[in-house]
mmCIF file of C-alpha atoms in Angstrom:
data_model
loop_
_atom_site.group_PDB
_atom_site.id
_atom_site.type_symbol
_atom_site.label_atom_id
_atom_site.label_comp_id
_atom_site.label_asym_id
_atom_site.label_seq_id
_atom_site.Cartn_x
_atom_site.Cartn_y
_atom_site.Cartn_z
ATOM 1 C CA UNK A 909 4.090 -97.347 -30.270
ATOM 2 C CA UNK A 910 2.465 -96.324 -27.057
ATOM 3 C CA UNK A 911 2.289 -97.800 -23.517
ATOM 4 C CA UNK A 912 -0.265 -97.440 -21.771
ATOM 5 C CA UNK A 913 -0.904 -98.923 -17.885
ATOM 6 C CA UNK A 914 -4.134 -99.605 -17.026
ATOM 7 C CA UNK A 915 -5.587 -100.516 -13.678
ATOM 8 C CA UNK A 916 -9.722 -103.073 -13.768
ATOM 9 C CA UNK A 917 -11.544 -102.427 -10.808
ATOM 10 C CA UNK A 918 -12.621 -105.338 -9.284
ATOM 11 C CA UNK A 919 -15.670 -104.008 -7.963
ATOM 12 C CA UNK A 920 -16.788 -104.281 -11.641
ATOM 13 C CA UNK A 921 -18.596 -108.012 -12.880
ATOM 14 C CA UNK A 922 -17.197 -107.476 -16.504
ATOM 15 C CA UNK A 923 -13.885 -106.436 -15.229
ATOM 16 C CA UNK A 924 -14.048 -109.853 -13.098
ATOM 17 C CA UNK A 925 -14.993 -111.712 -16.399
ATOM 18 C CA UNK A 926 -12.178 -110.042 -18.107
ATOM 19 C CA UNK A 927 -10.035 -110.533 -15.827
ATOM 20 C CA UNK A 928 -10.454 -114.485 -15.950
ATOM 21 C CA UNK A 929 -10.762 -115.199 -19.449
ATOM 22 C CA UNK A 930 -8.072 -113.672 -21.429
ATOM 23 C CA UNK A 931 -9.832 -113.902 -24.140
ATOM 24 C CA UNK A 932 -12.439 -112.110 -23.463
ATOM 25 C CA UNK A 933 -9.919 -109.257 -21.921
ATOM 26 C CA UNK A 934 -8.609 -108.599 -25.809
ATOM 27 C CA UNK A 935 -12.108 -108.563 -27.131
ATOM 28 C CA UNK A 936 -12.507 -105.554 -24.422
ATOM 29 C CA UNK A 937 -9.494 -103.477 -25.550
ATOM 30 C CA UNK A 938 -10.261 -103.919 -28.799
ATOM 31 C CA UNK A 939 -13.170 -101.427 -28.797
ATOM 32 C CA UNK A 940 -10.733 -98.691 -27.676
ATOM 33 C CA UNK A 941 -9.288 -99.171 -31.091
ATOM 34 C CA UNK A 942 -11.939 -99.420 -33.584
ATOM 35 C CA UNK A 943 -15.332 -98.361 -34.476
ATOM 36 C CA UNK A 944 -17.983 -100.876 -32.538
ATOM 37 C CA UNK A 945 -19.649 -101.760 -36.103
ATOM 38 C CA UNK A 946 -15.725 -102.696 -37.549
ATOM 39 C CA UNK A 947 -13.448 -105.205 -37.094
ATOM 40 C CA UNK A 948 -10.123 -104.729 -34.515
ATOM 41 C CA UNK A 949 -6.785 -103.740 -37.175
ATOM 42 C CA UNK A 950 -4.797 -107.548 -36.767
ATOM 43 C CA UNK A 951 -1.190 -106.361 -34.915
ATOM 44 C CA UNK A 952 -3.064 -102.768 -33.595
ATOM 45 C CA UNK A 953 -2.003 -103.757 -29.887
ATOM 46 C CA UNK A 954 -0.133 -105.964 -27.387
ATOM 47 C CA UNK A 955 -1.128 -106.113 -24.039
ATOM 48 C CA UNK A 956 -0.248 -108.572 -20.672
ATOM 49 C CA UNK A 957 -1.489 -108.924 -17.314
ATOM 50 C CA UNK A 958 0.777 -108.387 -14.615
ATOM 51 C CA UNK A 959 0.829 -110.116 -11.903
ATOM 52 C CA UNK A 960 2.687 -111.459 -8.865
ATOM 53 C CA UNK A 961 4.249 -110.174 -5.825
ATOM 54 C CA UNK A 962 5.530 -106.969 -7.357
ATOM 55 C CA UNK A 963 1.896 -106.192 -9.386
ATOM 56 C CA UNK A 964 -0.001 -103.415 -7.442
ATOM 57 C CA UNK A 965 -3.232 -104.909 -5.544
ATOM 58 C CA UNK A 966 -5.346 -103.671 -8.324
ATOM 59 C CA UNK A 967 -4.783 -105.659 -11.581
ATOM 60 C CA UNK A 968 -2.780 -103.848 -14.090
ATOM 61 C CA UNK A 969 -2.789 -104.253 -17.801
ATOM 62 C CA UNK A 970 -0.180 -103.086 -20.005
ATOM 63 C CA UNK A 971 -1.133 -101.873 -23.336
ATOM 64 C CA UNK A 972 1.094 -101.441 -26.266
ATOM 65 C CA UNK A 973 -0.405 -100.015 -29.187
ATOM 66 C CA UNK A 974 0.173 -98.431 -32.419
ATOM 67 C CA UNK A 975 -1.889 -95.642 -32.309
ATOM 68 C CA UNK A 976 -3.743 -94.068 -29.410
ATOM 69 C CA UNK A 977 -7.133 -95.393 -28.232
ATOM 70 C CA UNK A 978 -10.185 -94.036 -27.192
ATOM 71 C CA UNK A 979 -10.844 -95.611 -23.865
ATOM 72 C CA UNK A 980 -14.578 -94.130 -23.543
ATOM 73 C CA UNK A 981 -15.440 -96.741 -25.952
ATOM 74 C CA UNK A 982 -14.811 -100.017 -23.499
ATOM 75 C CA UNK A 983 -18.374 -98.743 -22.447
ATOM 76 C CA UNK A 984 -18.767 -100.273 -19.236
ATOM 77 C CA UNK A 985 -19.434 -98.552 -16.182
ATOM 78 C CA UNK A 986 -16.691 -98.988 -13.116
ATOM 79 C CA UNK A 987 -14.068 -101.388 -15.503
ATOM 80 C CA UNK A 988 -11.486 -98.761 -15.159
ATOM 81 C CA UNK A 989 -10.373 -98.203 -11.645
ATOM 82 C CA UNK A 990 -9.661 -94.905 -12.928
ATOM 83 C CA UNK A 991 -9.254 -93.182 -15.910
ATOM 84 C CA UNK A 992 -5.974 -94.404 -17.915
ATOM 85 C CA UNK A 993 -3.380 -91.558 -17.748
ATOM 86 C CA UNK A 994 -1.085 -90.743 -20.906
ATOM 87 C CA UNK A 995 0.318 -93.030 -22.736
ATOM 88 C CA UNK A 996 4.538 -93.254 -22.881
ATOM 89 C CA UNK A 997 5.868 -92.707 -26.315
ATOM 90 C CA UNK A 998 7.693 -95.944 -26.959
ATOM 91 C CA UNK A 999 9.733 -94.695 -29.586
ATOM 92 C CA UNK A 1000 11.219 -91.786 -27.749
ATOM 93 C CA UNK A 1001 11.561 -93.088 -24.490
ATOM 94 C CA UNK A 1002 13.990 -96.264 -25.865
ATOM 95 C CA UNK A 1003 15.147 -94.615 -28.425
ATOM 96 C CA UNK A 1004 13.973 -97.340 -31.152
ATOM 97 C CA UNK A 1005 14.857 -95.042 -33.707
ATOM 98 C CA UNK A 1006 18.964 -95.211 -33.164
ATOM 99 C CA UNK A 1007 19.416 -98.957 -31.776
ATOM 100 C CA UNK A 1008 22.721 -100.153 -32.235
ATOM 101 C CA UNK A 1009 24.815 -103.889 -31.886
ATOM 102 C CA UNK A 1010 25.835 -104.311 -28.366
ATOM 103 C CA UNK A 1011 23.151 -102.420 -26.939
ATOM 104 C CA UNK A 1012 21.371 -104.336 -23.187
ATOM 105 C CA UNK A 1013 18.119 -103.961 -22.434
ATOM 106 C CA UNK A 1014 16.527 -105.739 -19.540
ATOM 107 C CA UNK A 1015 13.494 -107.750 -20.557
ATOM 108 C CA UNK A 1016 10.081 -109.159 -19.733
ATOM 109 C CA UNK A 1017 7.941 -111.658 -22.272
ATOM 110 C CA UNK A 1018 5.096 -113.465 -21.313
ATOM 111 C CA UNK A 1019 4.638 -116.262 -24.245
ATOM 112 C CA UNK A 1020 4.130 -119.663 -25.271
ATOM 113 C CA UNK A 1021 7.220 -121.834 -25.899
ATOM 114 C CA UNK A 1022 6.319 -124.109 -28.134
ATOM 115 C CA UNK A 1023 6.572 -126.696 -30.791
ATOM 116 C CA UNK A 1024 4.446 -128.014 -33.715
ATOM 117 C CA UNK A 1025 3.799 -131.949 -34.617
ATOM 118 C CA UNK A 1026 0.831 -133.495 -37.018
ATOM 119 C CA UNK A 1027 -0.227 -130.049 -36.839
ATOM 120 C CA UNK A 1028 -0.557 -129.208 -33.526
ATOM 121 C CA UNK A 1029 0.933 -126.759 -30.883
ATOM 122 C CA UNK A 1030 2.617 -128.382 -27.837
ATOM 123 C CA UNK A 1031 3.802 -126.294 -25.280
ATOM 124 C CA UNK A 1032 7.375 -126.597 -24.178
ATOM 125 C CA UNK A 1033 6.920 -128.028 -20.460
ATOM 126 C CA UNK A 1034 10.898 -128.729 -19.400
ATOM 127 C CA UNK A 1035 12.836 -125.928 -18.382
ATOM 128 C CA UNK A 1036 16.118 -126.383 -20.745
ATOM 129 C CA UNK A 1037 13.258 -126.590 -23.785
ATOM 130 C CA UNK A 1038 12.017 -123.101 -22.311
ATOM 131 C CA UNK A 1039 15.621 -121.690 -22.700
ATOM 132 C CA UNK A 1040 16.055 -123.140 -25.987
ATOM 133 C CA UNK A 1041 13.266 -121.694 -27.145
ATOM 134 C CA UNK A 1042 13.830 -117.978 -26.019
ATOM 135 C CA UNK A 1043 17.553 -118.163 -27.401
ATOM 136 C CA UNK A 1044 16.291 -119.927 -30.738
ATOM 137 C CA UNK A 1045 13.759 -116.743 -30.991
ATOM 138 C CA UNK A 1046 16.301 -113.995 -30.233
ATOM 139 C CA UNK A 1047 19.064 -115.485 -32.292
ATOM 140 C CA UNK A 1048 17.329 -116.568 -35.518
ATOM 141 C CA UNK A 1049 13.897 -113.922 -35.508
ATOM 142 C CA UNK A 1050 14.282 -111.378 -33.234
ATOM 143 C CA UNK A 1051 17.834 -109.846 -33.174
ATOM 144 C CA UNK A 1052 19.114 -109.676 -29.759
ATOM 145 C CA UNK A 1053 21.130 -113.022 -27.692
ATOM 146 C CA UNK A 1054 20.972 -113.640 -24.127
ATOM 147 C CA UNK A 1055 24.325 -114.386 -21.679
ATOM 148 C CA UNK A 1056 24.902 -117.788 -20.681
ATOM 149 C CA UNK A 1057 25.482 -119.211 -17.286
ATOM 150 C CA UNK A 1058 29.168 -119.656 -16.258
ATOM 151 C CA UNK A 1059 30.437 -123.133 -16.969
ATOM 152 C CA UNK A 1060 32.900 -124.993 -15.395
ATOM 153 C CA UNK A 1061 34.156 -126.752 -17.989
ATOM 154 C CA UNK A 1062 36.398 -125.800 -20.930
ATOM 155 C CA UNK A 1063 33.641 -127.006 -23.800
ATOM 156 C CA UNK A 1064 30.884 -124.619 -22.456
ATOM 157 C CA UNK A 1065 28.653 -124.792 -26.246
ATOM 158 C CA UNK A 1066 26.195 -126.201 -24.298
ATOM 159 C CA UNK A 1067 25.672 -123.980 -21.271
ATOM 160 C CA UNK A 1068 22.636 -122.825 -20.601
ATOM 161 C CA UNK A 1069 21.338 -119.043 -21.154
ATOM 162 C CA UNK A 1070 21.052 -116.648 -17.832
ATOM 163 C CA UNK A 1071 16.800 -116.315 -17.642
ATOM 164 C CA UNK A 1072 14.645 -116.385 -15.007
ATOM 165 C CA UNK A 1073 11.373 -118.222 -16.022
ATOM 166 C CA UNK A 1074 8.708 -118.385 -14.087
ATOM 167 C CA UNK A 1075 4.511 -118.327 -13.589
ATOM 168 C CA UNK A 1076 4.034 -121.210 -15.752
ATOM 169 C CA UNK A 1077 0.337 -121.589 -16.122
ATOM 170 C CA UNK A 1078 -2.569 -122.450 -18.615
ATOM 171 C CA UNK A 1079 -4.690 -119.759 -20.279
ATOM 172 C CA UNK A 1080 -8.386 -120.741 -21.285
ATOM 173 C CA UNK A 1081 -9.938 -118.634 -22.969
ATOM 174 C CA UNK A 1082 -13.642 -119.310 -24.309
ATOM 175 C CA UNK A 1083 -15.438 -118.144 -27.623
ATOM 176 C CA UNK A 1084 -18.774 -117.850 -28.335
ATOM 177 C CA UNK A 1085 -19.437 -117.840 -31.724
ATOM 178 C CA UNK A 1086 -20.128 -120.833 -33.288
ATOM 179 C CA UNK A 1087 -18.923 -124.107 -32.223
ATOM 180 C CA UNK A 1088 -15.631 -123.696 -31.956
ATOM 181 C CA UNK A 1089 -14.155 -125.436 -28.818
ATOM 182 C CA UNK A 1090 -12.360 -123.137 -25.960
ATOM 183 C CA UNK A 1091 -9.000 -121.617 -26.539
ATOM 184 C CA UNK A 1092 -6.007 -123.359 -24.295
ATOM 185 C CA UNK A 1093 -2.695 -121.887 -24.764
ATOM 186 C CA UNK A 1094 0.238 -123.007 -22.104
ATOM 187 C CA UNK A 1095 2.616 -119.523 -21.189
ATOM 188 C CA UNK A 1096 5.373 -118.437 -19.364
ATOM 189 C CA UNK A 1097 7.297 -115.215 -17.766
ATOM 190 C CA UNK A 1098 10.470 -114.529 -19.270
ATOM 191 C CA UNK A 1099 12.313 -111.906 -17.261
ATOM 192 C CA UNK A 1100 16.313 -110.730 -18.019
ATOM 193 C CA UNK A 1101 19.204 -109.300 -19.913
ATOM 194 C CA UNK A 1102 19.667 -109.051 -23.420
ATOM 195 C CA UNK A 1103 21.668 -108.158 -25.908
ATOM 196 C CA UNK A 1104 20.648 -106.515 -29.514
ATOM 197 C CA UNK A 1105 22.227 -108.267 -32.448
ATOM 198 C CA UNK A 1106 20.558 -106.772 -35.372
ATOM 199 C CA UNK A 1107 18.688 -103.365 -34.395
ATOM 200 C CA UNK A 1108 16.085 -103.957 -37.337
ATOM 201 C CA UNK A 1109 14.708 -107.176 -35.916
ATOM 202 C CA UNK A 1110 15.365 -105.995 -32.719
ATOM 203 C CA UNK A 1111 12.446 -103.156 -33.215
ATOM 204 C CA UNK A 1112 10.359 -105.475 -35.261
ATOM 205 C CA UNK A 1113 10.044 -107.582 -32.323
ATOM 206 C CA UNK A 1114 9.202 -104.958 -29.720
ATOM 207 C CA UNK A 1115 6.444 -103.896 -32.779
ATOM 208 C CA UNK A 1116 5.217 -107.321 -33.123
ATOM 209 C CA UNK A 1117 5.715 -108.949 -30.206
ATOM 210 C CA UNK A 1118 6.988 -112.891 -30.226
ATOM 211 C CA UNK A 1119 5.435 -116.320 -30.523
ATOM 212 C CA UNK A 1120 1.649 -117.111 -30.696
ATOM 213 C CA UNK A 1121 -1.227 -116.553 -28.330
ATOM 214 C CA UNK A 1122 -0.832 -112.727 -28.661
ATOM 215 C CA UNK A 1123 -5.018 -112.836 -28.221
ATOM 216 C CA UNK A 1124 -4.321 -114.391 -25.327
ATOM 217 C CA UNK A 1125 -1.691 -111.515 -23.615
ATOM 218 C CA UNK A 1126 1.237 -113.223 -25.003
ATOM 219 C CA UNK A 1127 4.009 -112.054 -26.938
ATOM 220 C CA UNK A 1128 4.143 -108.498 -26.107
ATOM 221 C CA UNK A 1129 8.517 -107.723 -25.419
ATOM 222 C CA UNK A 1130 8.994 -104.918 -22.973
ATOM 223 C CA UNK A 1131 12.242 -103.623 -22.389
ATOM 224 C CA UNK A 1132 14.052 -100.679 -20.480
ATOM 225 C CA UNK A 1133 17.438 -100.208 -20.866
ATOM 226 C CA UNK A 1134 20.187 -101.994 -18.654
ATOM 227 C CA UNK A 1135 22.304 -100.500 -15.913
#
């Protein structure tokens, strides 16, 4: 797996269009991973738009891929602020092939916490439900656990997990083929520290992402060793 950090130039009309529409941004990124007449392989890459007070002035897009992209295929003059630097090999940097139970990592995840009712996905709007969603995902599917907040009560079985949740927003994307309606996905940003409980599942979660909405820039689990 490879991690790429790319910067878009706001002076470019196509870059501004992509930043305003996650579905368009995903489509543009797909060009770097496949030939023009072929469909981008499913699960080939994950991405996240970094925004907020800790982001640089220029829009930054993190891309995690299974292969090395050919950025020249983007084919839009001025789309990049500068040509991307060589990627980081995550398998080596994070030692993903030698993960052990009990390791701690700092993490960031922009995701779509939701439930399915009557065949429709509904975003979880309450903080406690968003916390339970990532706690359940980690324990049941993704091989990690989150620390609990300190409780003043002896029975702390219902104590909340220690995770910061910010940037709650509805993402909007527009498909231009057929008569399909636009895409609307609720998202939140998770930051915190996790503990590995199942190395194999944890490795898979990093490689494949969590939850729905991956074409909209959701699901990429970014981790770094916790000090």
